[in-house]
Coordinates of C-alpha atoms and ligand atoms in Angstrom, one line a residue:
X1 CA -18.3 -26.7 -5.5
X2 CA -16.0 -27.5 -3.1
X3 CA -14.6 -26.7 0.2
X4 CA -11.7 -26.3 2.3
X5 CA -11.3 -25.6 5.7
X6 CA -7.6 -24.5 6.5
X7 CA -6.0 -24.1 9.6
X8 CA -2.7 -23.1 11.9
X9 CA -2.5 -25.2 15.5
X10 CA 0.5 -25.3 18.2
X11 CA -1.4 -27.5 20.5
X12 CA -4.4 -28.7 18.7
X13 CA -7.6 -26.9 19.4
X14 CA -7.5 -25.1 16.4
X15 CA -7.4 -27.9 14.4
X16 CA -9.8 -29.8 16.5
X17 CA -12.6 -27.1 15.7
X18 CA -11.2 -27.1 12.1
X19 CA -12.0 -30.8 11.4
X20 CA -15.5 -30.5 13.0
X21 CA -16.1 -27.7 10.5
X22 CA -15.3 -29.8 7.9
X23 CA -17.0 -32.8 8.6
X24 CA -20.5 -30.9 9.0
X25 CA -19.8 -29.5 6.1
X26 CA -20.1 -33.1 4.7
X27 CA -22.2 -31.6 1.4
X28 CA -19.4 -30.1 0.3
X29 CA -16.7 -32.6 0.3
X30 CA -14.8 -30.9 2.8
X31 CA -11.9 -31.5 4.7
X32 CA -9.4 -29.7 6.9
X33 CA -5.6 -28.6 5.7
X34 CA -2.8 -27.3 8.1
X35 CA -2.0 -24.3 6.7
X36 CA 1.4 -25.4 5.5
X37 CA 0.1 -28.2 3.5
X38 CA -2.4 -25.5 1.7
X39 CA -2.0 -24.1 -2.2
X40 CA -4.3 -21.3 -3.1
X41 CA -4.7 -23.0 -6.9
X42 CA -6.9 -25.6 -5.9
X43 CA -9.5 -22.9 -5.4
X44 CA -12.1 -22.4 -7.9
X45 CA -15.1 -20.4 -8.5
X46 CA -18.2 -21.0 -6.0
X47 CA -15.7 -22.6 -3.9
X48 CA -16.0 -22.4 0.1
X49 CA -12.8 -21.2 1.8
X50 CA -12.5 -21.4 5.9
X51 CA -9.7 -20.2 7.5
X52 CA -9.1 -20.4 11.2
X53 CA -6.0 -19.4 13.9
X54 CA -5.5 -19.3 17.0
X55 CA -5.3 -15.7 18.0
X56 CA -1.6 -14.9 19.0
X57 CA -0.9 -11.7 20.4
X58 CA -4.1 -9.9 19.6
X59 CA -3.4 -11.5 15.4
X60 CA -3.6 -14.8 13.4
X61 CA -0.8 -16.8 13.6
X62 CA 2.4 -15.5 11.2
X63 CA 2.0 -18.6 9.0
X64 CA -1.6 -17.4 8.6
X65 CA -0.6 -14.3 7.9
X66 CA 1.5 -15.1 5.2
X67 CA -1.1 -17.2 3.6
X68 CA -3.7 -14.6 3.3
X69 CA -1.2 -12.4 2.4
X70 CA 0.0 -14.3 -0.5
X71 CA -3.5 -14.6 -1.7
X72 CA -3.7 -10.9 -2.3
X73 CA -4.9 -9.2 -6.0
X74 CA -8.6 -10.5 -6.2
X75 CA -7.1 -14.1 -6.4
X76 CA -10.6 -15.5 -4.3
X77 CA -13.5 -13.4 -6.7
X78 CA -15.6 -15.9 -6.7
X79 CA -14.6 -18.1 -4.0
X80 CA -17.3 -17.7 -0.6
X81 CA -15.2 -17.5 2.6
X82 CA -15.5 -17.3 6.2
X83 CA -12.5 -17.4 9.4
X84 CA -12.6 -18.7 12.8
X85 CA -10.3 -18.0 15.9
X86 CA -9.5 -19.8 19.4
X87 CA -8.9 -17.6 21.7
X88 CA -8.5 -17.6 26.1
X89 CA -11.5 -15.7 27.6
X90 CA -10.1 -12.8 28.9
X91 CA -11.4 -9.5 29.1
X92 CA -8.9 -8.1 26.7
X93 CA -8.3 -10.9 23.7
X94 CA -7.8 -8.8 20.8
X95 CA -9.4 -10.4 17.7
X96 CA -7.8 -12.6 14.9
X97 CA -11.2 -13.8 13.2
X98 CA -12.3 -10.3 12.0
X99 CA -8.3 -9.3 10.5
X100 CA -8.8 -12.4 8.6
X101 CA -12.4 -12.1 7.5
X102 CA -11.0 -8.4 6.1
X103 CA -8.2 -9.8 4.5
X104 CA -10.3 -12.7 2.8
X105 CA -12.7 -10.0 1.4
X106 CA -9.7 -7.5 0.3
X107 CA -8.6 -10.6 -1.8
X108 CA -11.9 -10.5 -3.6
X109 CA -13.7 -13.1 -1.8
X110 CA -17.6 -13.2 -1.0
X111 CA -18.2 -13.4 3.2
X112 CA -20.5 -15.9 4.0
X113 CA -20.4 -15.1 7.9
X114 CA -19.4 -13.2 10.5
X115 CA -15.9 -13.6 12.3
X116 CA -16.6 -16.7 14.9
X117 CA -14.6 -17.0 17.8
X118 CA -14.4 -20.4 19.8
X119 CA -13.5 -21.1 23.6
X120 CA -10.3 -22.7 24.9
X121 CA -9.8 -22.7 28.5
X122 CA -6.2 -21.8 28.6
X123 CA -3.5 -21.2 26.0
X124 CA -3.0 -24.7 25.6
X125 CA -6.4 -26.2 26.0
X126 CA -8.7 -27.5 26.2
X127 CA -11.7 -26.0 24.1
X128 CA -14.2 -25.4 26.3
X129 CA -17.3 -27.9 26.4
X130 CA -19.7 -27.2 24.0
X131 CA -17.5 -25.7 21.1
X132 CA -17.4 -28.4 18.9
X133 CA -21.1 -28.6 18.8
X134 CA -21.2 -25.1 18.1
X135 CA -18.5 -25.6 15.4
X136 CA -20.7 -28.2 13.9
X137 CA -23.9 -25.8 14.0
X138 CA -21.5 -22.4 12.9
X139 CA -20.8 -25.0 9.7
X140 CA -24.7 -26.1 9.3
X141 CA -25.3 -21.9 8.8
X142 CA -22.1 -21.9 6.4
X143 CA -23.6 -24.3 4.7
X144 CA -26.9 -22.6 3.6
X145 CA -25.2 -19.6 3.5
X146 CA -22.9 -20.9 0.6
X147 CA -25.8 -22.2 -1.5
X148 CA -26.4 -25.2 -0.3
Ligands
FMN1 C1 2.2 -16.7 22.0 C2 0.7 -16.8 22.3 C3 0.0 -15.6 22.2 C4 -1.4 -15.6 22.5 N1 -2.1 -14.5 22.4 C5 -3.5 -14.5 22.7 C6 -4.3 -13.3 22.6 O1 -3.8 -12.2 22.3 N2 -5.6 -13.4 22.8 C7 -6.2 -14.6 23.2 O2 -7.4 -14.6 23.4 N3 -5.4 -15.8 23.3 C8 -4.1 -15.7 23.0 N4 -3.4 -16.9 23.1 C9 -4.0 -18.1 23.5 C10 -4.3 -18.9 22.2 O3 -5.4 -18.3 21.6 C11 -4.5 -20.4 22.4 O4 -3.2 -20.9 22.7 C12 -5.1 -21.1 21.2 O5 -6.4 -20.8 21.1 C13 -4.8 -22.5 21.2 O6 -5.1 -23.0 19.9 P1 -4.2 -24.2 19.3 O7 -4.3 -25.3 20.2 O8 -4.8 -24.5 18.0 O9 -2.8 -23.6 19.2 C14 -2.0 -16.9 22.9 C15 -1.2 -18.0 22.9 C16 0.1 -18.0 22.6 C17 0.9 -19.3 22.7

């Protein structure tokens, strides 16, 4: 078992919580992948998939998008998954986290958590304190939740 957290960044933040993800989840051999480096194939079953954007315009990022959408056809059954967004705190945000979370279960993978949304302070940064700790614990749960 293996896992793989994979992510889209313009400024950095994204990736920032990506690679904290990954190293808590330690166990697991992690590591972090920009999203254009990524190949579903290297996948297998039992696997953990994490997926986060930035939210842009309410939606993950396009190149995002098109990576989920290429994994369509049940190509994750039995691959756990989970997504993360960075998003501004405004009162209206919209939601990427939760369209990718549906899109990761449509292509047959197993949820391990709900949507997680983490904190920048303005569209370029910088994550608000206290996210990467709570990256690090968010990873701790996905940890135990994926069987470990
Ligand atoms: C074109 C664009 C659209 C955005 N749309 C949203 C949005 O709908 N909701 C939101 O909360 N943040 C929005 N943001 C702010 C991003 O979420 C923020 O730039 C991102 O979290 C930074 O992550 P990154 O450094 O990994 O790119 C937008 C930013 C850009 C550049």
């Amino acid at each position: 078992m293996k896992a793989l957290v994979v992510y889209d960044s313009a400024y950095g933040n994204t990736k920032q919580v990506a690679e904290a993800v990954a190293a808590s989840l330690g166990p697991l051999q992690a590591h972090a992948v920009s999203v254009t480096d990524f190949k579903a194939p290297v996948l297998a079953e039992g696997d953990l998939l994490v997926v986060g954007s930035p939210i842009n315009g309410w939606r993950p990022t396009p190149k995002i998008a098109e990576m989920l959408a290429a994994l369509g056809g049940g190509q994750l059954h039995g691959v756990k998954a989970a997504a993360f967004d960075t998003r501004v705190r405004l009162f209206i945000h919209g939601d990427a986290a939760k369209k990718m979370t549906e899109i990761l279960k449509a292509a047959g993978a197993e949820i391990v958590s709900k949507p997680m949304a983490f904190y920048v302070k303005g569209s370029e940064g910088p994550l608000r304190s206290g996210e990467l700790e709570k990256a690090a614990t968010w990873a701790g749960d996905l940890l135990k939740r994926a069987g470990r």
